[in-house]
C-alpha atoms as a printed R data frame, in Angstrom:
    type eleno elety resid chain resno       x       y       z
1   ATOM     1    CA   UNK     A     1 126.650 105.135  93.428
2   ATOM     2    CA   UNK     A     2 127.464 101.685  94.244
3   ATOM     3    CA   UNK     A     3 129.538 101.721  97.630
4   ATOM     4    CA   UNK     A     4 129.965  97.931  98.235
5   ATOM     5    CA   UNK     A     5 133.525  96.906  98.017
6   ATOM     6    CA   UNK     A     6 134.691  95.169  94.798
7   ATOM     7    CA   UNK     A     7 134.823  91.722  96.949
8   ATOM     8    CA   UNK     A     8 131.399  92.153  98.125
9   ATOM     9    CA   UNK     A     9 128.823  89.686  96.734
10  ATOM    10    CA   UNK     A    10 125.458  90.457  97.106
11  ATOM    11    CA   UNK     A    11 123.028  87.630  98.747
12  ATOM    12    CA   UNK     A    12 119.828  86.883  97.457
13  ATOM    13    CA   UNK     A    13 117.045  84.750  97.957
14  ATOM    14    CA   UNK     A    14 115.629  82.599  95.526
15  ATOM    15    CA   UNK     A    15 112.420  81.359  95.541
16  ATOM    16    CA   UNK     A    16 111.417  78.526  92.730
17  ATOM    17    CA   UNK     A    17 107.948  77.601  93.077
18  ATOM    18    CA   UNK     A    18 105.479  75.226  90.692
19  ATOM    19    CA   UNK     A    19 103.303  71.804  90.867
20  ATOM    20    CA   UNK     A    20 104.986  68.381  91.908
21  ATOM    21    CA   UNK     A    21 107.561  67.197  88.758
22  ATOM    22    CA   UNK     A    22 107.607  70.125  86.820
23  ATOM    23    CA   UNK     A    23 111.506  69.743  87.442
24  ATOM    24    CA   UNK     A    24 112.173  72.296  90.119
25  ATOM    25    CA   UNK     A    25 114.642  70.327  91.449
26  ATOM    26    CA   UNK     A    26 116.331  68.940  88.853
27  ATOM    27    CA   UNK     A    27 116.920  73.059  87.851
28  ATOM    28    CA   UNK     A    28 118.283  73.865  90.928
29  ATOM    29    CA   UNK     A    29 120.849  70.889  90.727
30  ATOM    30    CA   UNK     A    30 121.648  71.477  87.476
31  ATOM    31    CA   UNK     A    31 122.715  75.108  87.806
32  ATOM    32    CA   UNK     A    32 124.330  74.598  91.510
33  ATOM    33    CA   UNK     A    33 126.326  71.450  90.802
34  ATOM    34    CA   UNK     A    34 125.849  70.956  86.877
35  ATOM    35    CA   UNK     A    35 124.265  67.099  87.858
36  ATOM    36    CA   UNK     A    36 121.136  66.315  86.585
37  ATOM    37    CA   UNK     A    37 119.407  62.696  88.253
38  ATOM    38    CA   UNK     A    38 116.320  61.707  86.031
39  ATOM    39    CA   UNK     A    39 114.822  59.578  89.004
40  ATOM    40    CA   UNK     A    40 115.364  62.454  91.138
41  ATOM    41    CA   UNK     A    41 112.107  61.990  93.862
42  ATOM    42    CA   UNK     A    42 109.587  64.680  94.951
43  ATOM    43    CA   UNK     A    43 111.001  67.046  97.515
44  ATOM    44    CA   UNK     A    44 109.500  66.646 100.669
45  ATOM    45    CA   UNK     A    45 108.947  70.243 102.374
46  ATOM    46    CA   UNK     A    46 111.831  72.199 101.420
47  ATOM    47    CA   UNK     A    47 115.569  72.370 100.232
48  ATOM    48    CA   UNK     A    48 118.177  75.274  99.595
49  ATOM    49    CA   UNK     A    49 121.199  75.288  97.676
50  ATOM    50    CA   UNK     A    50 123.774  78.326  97.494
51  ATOM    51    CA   UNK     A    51 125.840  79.365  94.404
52  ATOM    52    CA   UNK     A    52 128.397  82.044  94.122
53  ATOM    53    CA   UNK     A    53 127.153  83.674  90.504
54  ATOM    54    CA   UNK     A    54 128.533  86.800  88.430
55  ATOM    55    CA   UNK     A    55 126.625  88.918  86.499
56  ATOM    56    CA   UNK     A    56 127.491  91.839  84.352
57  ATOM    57    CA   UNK     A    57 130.882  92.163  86.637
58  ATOM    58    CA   UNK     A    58 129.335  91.874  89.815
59  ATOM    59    CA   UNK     A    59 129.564  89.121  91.968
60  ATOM    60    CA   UNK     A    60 126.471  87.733  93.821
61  ATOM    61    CA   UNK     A    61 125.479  84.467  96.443
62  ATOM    62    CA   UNK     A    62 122.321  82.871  95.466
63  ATOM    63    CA   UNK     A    63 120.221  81.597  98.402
64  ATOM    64    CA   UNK     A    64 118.025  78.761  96.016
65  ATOM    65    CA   UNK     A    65 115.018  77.239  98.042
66  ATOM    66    CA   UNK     A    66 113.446  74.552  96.479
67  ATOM    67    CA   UNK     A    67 109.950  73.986  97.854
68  ATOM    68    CA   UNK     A    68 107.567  70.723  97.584
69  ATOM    69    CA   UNK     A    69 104.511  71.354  95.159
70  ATOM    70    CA   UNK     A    70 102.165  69.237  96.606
71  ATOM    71    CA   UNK     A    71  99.623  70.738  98.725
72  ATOM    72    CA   UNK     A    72 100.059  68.576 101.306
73  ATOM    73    CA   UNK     A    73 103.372  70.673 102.274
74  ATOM    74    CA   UNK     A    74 101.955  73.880 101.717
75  ATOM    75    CA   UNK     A    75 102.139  74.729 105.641
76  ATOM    76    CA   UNK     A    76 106.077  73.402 105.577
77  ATOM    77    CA   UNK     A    77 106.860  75.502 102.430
78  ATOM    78    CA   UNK     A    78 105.473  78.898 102.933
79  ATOM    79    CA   UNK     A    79 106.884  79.729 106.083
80  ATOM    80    CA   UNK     A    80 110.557  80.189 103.840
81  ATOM    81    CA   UNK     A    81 108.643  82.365 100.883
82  ATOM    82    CA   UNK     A    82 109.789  85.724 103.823
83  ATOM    83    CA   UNK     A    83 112.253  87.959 102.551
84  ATOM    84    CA   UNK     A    84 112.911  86.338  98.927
85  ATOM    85    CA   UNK     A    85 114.146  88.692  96.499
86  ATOM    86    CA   UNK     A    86 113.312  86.520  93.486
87  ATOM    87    CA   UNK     A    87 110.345  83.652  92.726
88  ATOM    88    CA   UNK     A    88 110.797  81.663  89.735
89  ATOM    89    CA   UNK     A    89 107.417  80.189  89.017
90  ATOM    90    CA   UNK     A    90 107.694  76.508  86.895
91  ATOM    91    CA   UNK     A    91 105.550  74.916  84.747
92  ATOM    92    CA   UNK     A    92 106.711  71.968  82.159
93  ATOM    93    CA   UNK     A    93 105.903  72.399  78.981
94  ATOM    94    CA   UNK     A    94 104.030  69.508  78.746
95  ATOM    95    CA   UNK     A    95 101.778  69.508  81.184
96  ATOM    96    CA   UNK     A    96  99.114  72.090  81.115
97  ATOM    97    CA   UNK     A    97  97.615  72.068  84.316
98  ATOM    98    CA   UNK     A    98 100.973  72.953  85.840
99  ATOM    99    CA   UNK     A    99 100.696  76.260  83.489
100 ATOM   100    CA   UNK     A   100  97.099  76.763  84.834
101 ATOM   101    CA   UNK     A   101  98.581  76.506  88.252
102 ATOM   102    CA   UNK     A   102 100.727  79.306  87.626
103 ATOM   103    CA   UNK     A   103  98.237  82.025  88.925
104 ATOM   104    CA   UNK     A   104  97.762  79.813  92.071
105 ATOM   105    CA   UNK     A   105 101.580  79.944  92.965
106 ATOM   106    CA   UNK     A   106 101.804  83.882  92.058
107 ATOM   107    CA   UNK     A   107  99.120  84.193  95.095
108 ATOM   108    CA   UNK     A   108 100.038  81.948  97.154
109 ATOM   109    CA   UNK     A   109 103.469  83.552  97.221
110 ATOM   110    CA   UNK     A   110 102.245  87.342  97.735
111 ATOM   111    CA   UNK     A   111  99.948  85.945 100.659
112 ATOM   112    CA   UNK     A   112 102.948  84.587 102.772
113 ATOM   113    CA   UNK     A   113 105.968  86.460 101.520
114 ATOM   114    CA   UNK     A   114 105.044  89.670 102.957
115 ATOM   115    CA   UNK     A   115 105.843  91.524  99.687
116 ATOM   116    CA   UNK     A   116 106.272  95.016 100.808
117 ATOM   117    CA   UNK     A   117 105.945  96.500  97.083
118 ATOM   118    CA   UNK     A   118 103.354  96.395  94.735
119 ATOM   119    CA   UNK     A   119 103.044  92.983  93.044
120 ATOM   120    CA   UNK     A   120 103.782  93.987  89.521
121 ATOM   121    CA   UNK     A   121 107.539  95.414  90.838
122 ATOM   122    CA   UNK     A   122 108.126  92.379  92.509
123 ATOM   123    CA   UNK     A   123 110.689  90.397  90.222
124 ATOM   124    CA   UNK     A   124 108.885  87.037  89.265
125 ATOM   125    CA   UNK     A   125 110.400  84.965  86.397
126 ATOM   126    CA   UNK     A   126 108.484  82.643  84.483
127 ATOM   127    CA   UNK     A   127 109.949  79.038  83.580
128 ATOM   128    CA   UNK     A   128 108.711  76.902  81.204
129 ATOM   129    CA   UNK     A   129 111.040  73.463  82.202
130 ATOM   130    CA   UNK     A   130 111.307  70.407  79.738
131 ATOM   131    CA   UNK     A   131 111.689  72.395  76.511
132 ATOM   132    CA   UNK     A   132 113.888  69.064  74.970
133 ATOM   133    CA   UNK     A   133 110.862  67.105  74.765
134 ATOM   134    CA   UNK     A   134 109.961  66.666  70.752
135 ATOM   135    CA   UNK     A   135 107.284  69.409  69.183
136 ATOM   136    CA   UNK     A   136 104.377  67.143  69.718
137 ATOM   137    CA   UNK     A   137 104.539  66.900  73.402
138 ATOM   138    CA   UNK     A   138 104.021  70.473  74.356
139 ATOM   139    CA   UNK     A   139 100.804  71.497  75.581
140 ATOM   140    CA   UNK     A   140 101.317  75.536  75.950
141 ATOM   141    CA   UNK     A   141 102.063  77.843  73.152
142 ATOM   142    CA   UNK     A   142 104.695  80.685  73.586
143 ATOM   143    CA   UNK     A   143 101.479  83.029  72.483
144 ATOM   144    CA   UNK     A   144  99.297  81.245  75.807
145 ATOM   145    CA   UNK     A   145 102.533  82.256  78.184
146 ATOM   146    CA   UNK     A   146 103.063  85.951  76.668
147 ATOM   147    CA   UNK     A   147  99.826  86.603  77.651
148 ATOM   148    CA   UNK     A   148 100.064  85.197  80.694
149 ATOM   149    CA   UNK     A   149 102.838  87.459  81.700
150 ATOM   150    CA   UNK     A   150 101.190  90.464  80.409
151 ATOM   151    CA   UNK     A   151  98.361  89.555  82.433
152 ATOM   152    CA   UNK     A   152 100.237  89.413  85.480
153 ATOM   153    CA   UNK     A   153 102.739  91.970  84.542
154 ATOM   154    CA   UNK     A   154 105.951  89.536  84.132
155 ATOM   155    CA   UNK     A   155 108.175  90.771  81.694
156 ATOM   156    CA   UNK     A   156 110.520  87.664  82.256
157 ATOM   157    CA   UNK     A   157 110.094  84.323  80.374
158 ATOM   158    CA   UNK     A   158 112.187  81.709  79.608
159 ATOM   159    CA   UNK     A   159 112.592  77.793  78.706
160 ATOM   160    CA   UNK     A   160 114.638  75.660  80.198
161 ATOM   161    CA   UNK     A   161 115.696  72.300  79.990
162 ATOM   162    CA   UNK     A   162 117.674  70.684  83.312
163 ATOM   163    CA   UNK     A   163 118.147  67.297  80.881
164 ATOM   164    CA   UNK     A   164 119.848  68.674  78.075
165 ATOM   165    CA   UNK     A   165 121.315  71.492  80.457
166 ATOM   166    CA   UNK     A   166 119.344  74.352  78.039
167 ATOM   167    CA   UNK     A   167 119.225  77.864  79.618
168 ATOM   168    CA   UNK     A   168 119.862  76.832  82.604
169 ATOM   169    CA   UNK     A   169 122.445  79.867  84.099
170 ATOM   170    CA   UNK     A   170 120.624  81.994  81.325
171 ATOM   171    CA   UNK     A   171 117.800  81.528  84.015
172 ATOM   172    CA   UNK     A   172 119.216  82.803  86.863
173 ATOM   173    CA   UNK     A   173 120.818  85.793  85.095
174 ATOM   174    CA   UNK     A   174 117.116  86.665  84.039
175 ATOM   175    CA   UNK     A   175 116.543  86.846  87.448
176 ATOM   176    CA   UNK     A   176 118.948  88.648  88.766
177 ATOM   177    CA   UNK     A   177 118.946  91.310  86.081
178 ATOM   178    CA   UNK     A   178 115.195  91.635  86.660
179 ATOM   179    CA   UNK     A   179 116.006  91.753  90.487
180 ATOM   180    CA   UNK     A   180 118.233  94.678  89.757
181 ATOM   181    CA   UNK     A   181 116.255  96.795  87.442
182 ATOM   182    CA   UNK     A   182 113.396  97.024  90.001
183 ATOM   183    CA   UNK     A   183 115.673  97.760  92.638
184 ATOM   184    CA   UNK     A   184 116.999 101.006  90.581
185 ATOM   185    CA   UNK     A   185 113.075 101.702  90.195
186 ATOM   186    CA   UNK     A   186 112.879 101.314  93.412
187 ATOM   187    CA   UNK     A   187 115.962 103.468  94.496
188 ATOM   188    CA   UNK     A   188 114.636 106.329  91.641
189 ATOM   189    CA   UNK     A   189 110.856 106.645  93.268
190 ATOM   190    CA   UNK     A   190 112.492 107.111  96.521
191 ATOM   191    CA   UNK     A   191 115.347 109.792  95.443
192 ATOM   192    CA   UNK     A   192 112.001 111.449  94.165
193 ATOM   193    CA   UNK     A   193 110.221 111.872  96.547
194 ATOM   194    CA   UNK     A   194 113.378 113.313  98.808
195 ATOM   195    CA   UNK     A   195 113.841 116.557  96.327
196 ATOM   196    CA   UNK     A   196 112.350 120.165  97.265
197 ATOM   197    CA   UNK     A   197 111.342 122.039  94.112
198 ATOM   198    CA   UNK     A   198 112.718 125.262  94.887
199 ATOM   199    CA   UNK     A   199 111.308 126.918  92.318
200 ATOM   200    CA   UNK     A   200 108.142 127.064  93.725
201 ATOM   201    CA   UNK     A   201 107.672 130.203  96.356
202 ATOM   202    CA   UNK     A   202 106.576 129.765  99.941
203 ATOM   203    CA   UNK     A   203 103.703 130.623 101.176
204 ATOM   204    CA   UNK     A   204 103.197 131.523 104.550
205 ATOM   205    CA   UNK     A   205 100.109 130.775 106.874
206 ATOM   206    CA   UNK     A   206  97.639 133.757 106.410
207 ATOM   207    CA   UNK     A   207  95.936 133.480 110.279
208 ATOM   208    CA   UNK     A   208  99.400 132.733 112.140
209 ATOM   209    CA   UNK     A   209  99.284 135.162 115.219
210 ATOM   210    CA   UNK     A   210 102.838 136.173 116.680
211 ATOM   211    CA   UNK     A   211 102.181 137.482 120.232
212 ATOM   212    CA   UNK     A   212 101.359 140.778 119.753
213 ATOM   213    CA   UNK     A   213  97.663 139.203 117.887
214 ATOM   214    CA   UNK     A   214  98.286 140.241 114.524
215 ATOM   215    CA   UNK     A   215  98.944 138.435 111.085
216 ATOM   216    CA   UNK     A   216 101.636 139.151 109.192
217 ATOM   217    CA   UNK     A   217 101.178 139.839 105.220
218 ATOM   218    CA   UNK     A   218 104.056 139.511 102.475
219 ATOM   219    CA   UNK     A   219 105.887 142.482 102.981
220 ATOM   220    CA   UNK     A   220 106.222 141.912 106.444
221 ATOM   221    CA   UNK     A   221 103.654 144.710 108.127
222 ATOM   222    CA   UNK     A   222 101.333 143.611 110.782
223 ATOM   223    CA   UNK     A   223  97.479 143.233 109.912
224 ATOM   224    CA   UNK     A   224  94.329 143.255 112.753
225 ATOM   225    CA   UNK     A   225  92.536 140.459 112.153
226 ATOM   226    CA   UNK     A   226  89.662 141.503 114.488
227 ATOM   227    CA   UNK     A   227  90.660 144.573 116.865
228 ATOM   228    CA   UNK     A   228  87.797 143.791 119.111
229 ATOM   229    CA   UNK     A   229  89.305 140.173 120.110
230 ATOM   230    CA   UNK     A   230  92.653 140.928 119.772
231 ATOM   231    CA   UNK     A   231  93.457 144.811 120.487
232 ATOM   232    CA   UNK     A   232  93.147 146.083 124.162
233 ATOM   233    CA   UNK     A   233  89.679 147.641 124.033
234 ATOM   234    CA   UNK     A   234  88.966 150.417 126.727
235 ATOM   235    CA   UNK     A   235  85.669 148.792 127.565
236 ATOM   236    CA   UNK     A   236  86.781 145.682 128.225
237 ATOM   237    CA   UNK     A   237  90.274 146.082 130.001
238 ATOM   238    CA   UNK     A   238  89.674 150.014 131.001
239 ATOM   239    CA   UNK     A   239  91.848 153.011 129.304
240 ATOM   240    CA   UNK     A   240  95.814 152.121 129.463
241 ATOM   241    CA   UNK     A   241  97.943 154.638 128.899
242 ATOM   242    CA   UNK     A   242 101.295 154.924 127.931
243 ATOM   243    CA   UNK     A   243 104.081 154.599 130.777
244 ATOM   244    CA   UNK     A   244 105.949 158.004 131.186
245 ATOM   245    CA   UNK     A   245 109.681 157.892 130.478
246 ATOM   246    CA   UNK     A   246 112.414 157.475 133.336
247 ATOM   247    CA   UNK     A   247 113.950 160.386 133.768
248 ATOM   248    CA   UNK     A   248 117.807 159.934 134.283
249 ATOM   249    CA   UNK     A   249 120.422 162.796 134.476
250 ATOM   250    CA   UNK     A   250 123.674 162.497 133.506
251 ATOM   251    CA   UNK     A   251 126.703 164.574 135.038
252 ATOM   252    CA   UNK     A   252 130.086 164.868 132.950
């Protein structure tokens, strides 16, 4: 049961990631302040944008870092990959090295971002930016990216175009709704492993001792293990015998 109040948002941090002028930027822009600059420059380290979204009724605050794909800011970017929630990994459709460097990204991000689940439950969206450009310009297939994704185990995929502002908040609500359906996997697995099946019966230890140095069966009698270790033997501790009983006398 979800007990955040109704005001609540939930904050999340978005990751998108992808070679120099795939459009990263131009995405971000475009969803946070619907402005889109086609001689927008190459961002230099890194940049984050927040947006108060809603999806499917609830209300969330989207932490957007946009990082630099050059490599020559690879030690300023992937300090900021800790504690995302969400990586949206870019390529433009028209460049195929960009989709080649997809695989790159995926690991680059796992190595710094201290992903404490296993990599196919961590929610990565695919992005395939400039999808206005005419037919004859694209260099990946939507066959060459399925494949990809089953590869890696990315069930999300989507086009985009910042220009023509194309699935641009359809996006983002990919993203969260993959971000939420891990976390109820996530949430299940552990509610699992927190249930006792009492159904199954209890077995008790067969070679516990209580401290008179026998074992204890089912029904509850004492057993001897070994009466020579554990019984008072007369030729080890000499013949004991039984204390007499105090005499007391009682007048009415």
């Amino acid at each position: 049961m979800n007990m955040r109040p109704p005001n609540k948002s939930t904050l999340l941090k978005v990751v998108i990631l992808g070679d120099g002028g795939v459009g990263k930027s131009c995405l971000m822009n475009r969803f946070v302040s619907n402005r889109y600059d086609e001689n927008n420059f190459h961002t230099i380290g890194v940049e984050f944008m927040n947006k108060d979204f809603s999806v499917d009724g609830e209300k969330y605050t989207l932490q957007i870092w946009d990082t630099a794909g050059q490599e020559r800011f690879r030690a300023l970017r992937t300090p900021f990959y800790r504690g995302s929630d969400v990586c949206l990994l870019c390529y433009a459709i028209d460049d195929h090295d960009s989709f080649r460097g997809l695989k790159q990204w995926r690991e680059e991000f796992l190595h710094y971002a201290d992903v404490n689940v296993k990599s196919e439950r961590f929610p990565f969206i695919v992005v395939g930016n400039k999808n206005d450009l005419a037919s004859q310009c694209r260099q990946i297939s939507s066959d060459e990216v399925k494949q990809w994704c089953e590869k890696f185990h990315v069930v999300s995929y989507i086009e985009t175009s910042s220009k023509a502002a194309t699935n641009i908040s359809e996006a983002f609500t990919l993203a969260i709704r993959q971000w939420k359906r891990m976390e109820r996997i996530a949430e299940v697995e552990l509610k699992s492993q927190d249930i006792i099946d009492l159904t199954k019966s209890i077995r008790l230890a067969q070679n516990r001792f209580c401290c008179t140095g026998g074992s204890r069966n089912v029904s509850g009698s004492l057993e001897s293990e070994d009466e020579s270790m554990y019984s008072p033997s007369p030729s080890r501790f000499g013949r004991r015998s039984l204390p007499k009983p105090v005499e007391t006398h009682y007048q009415l």
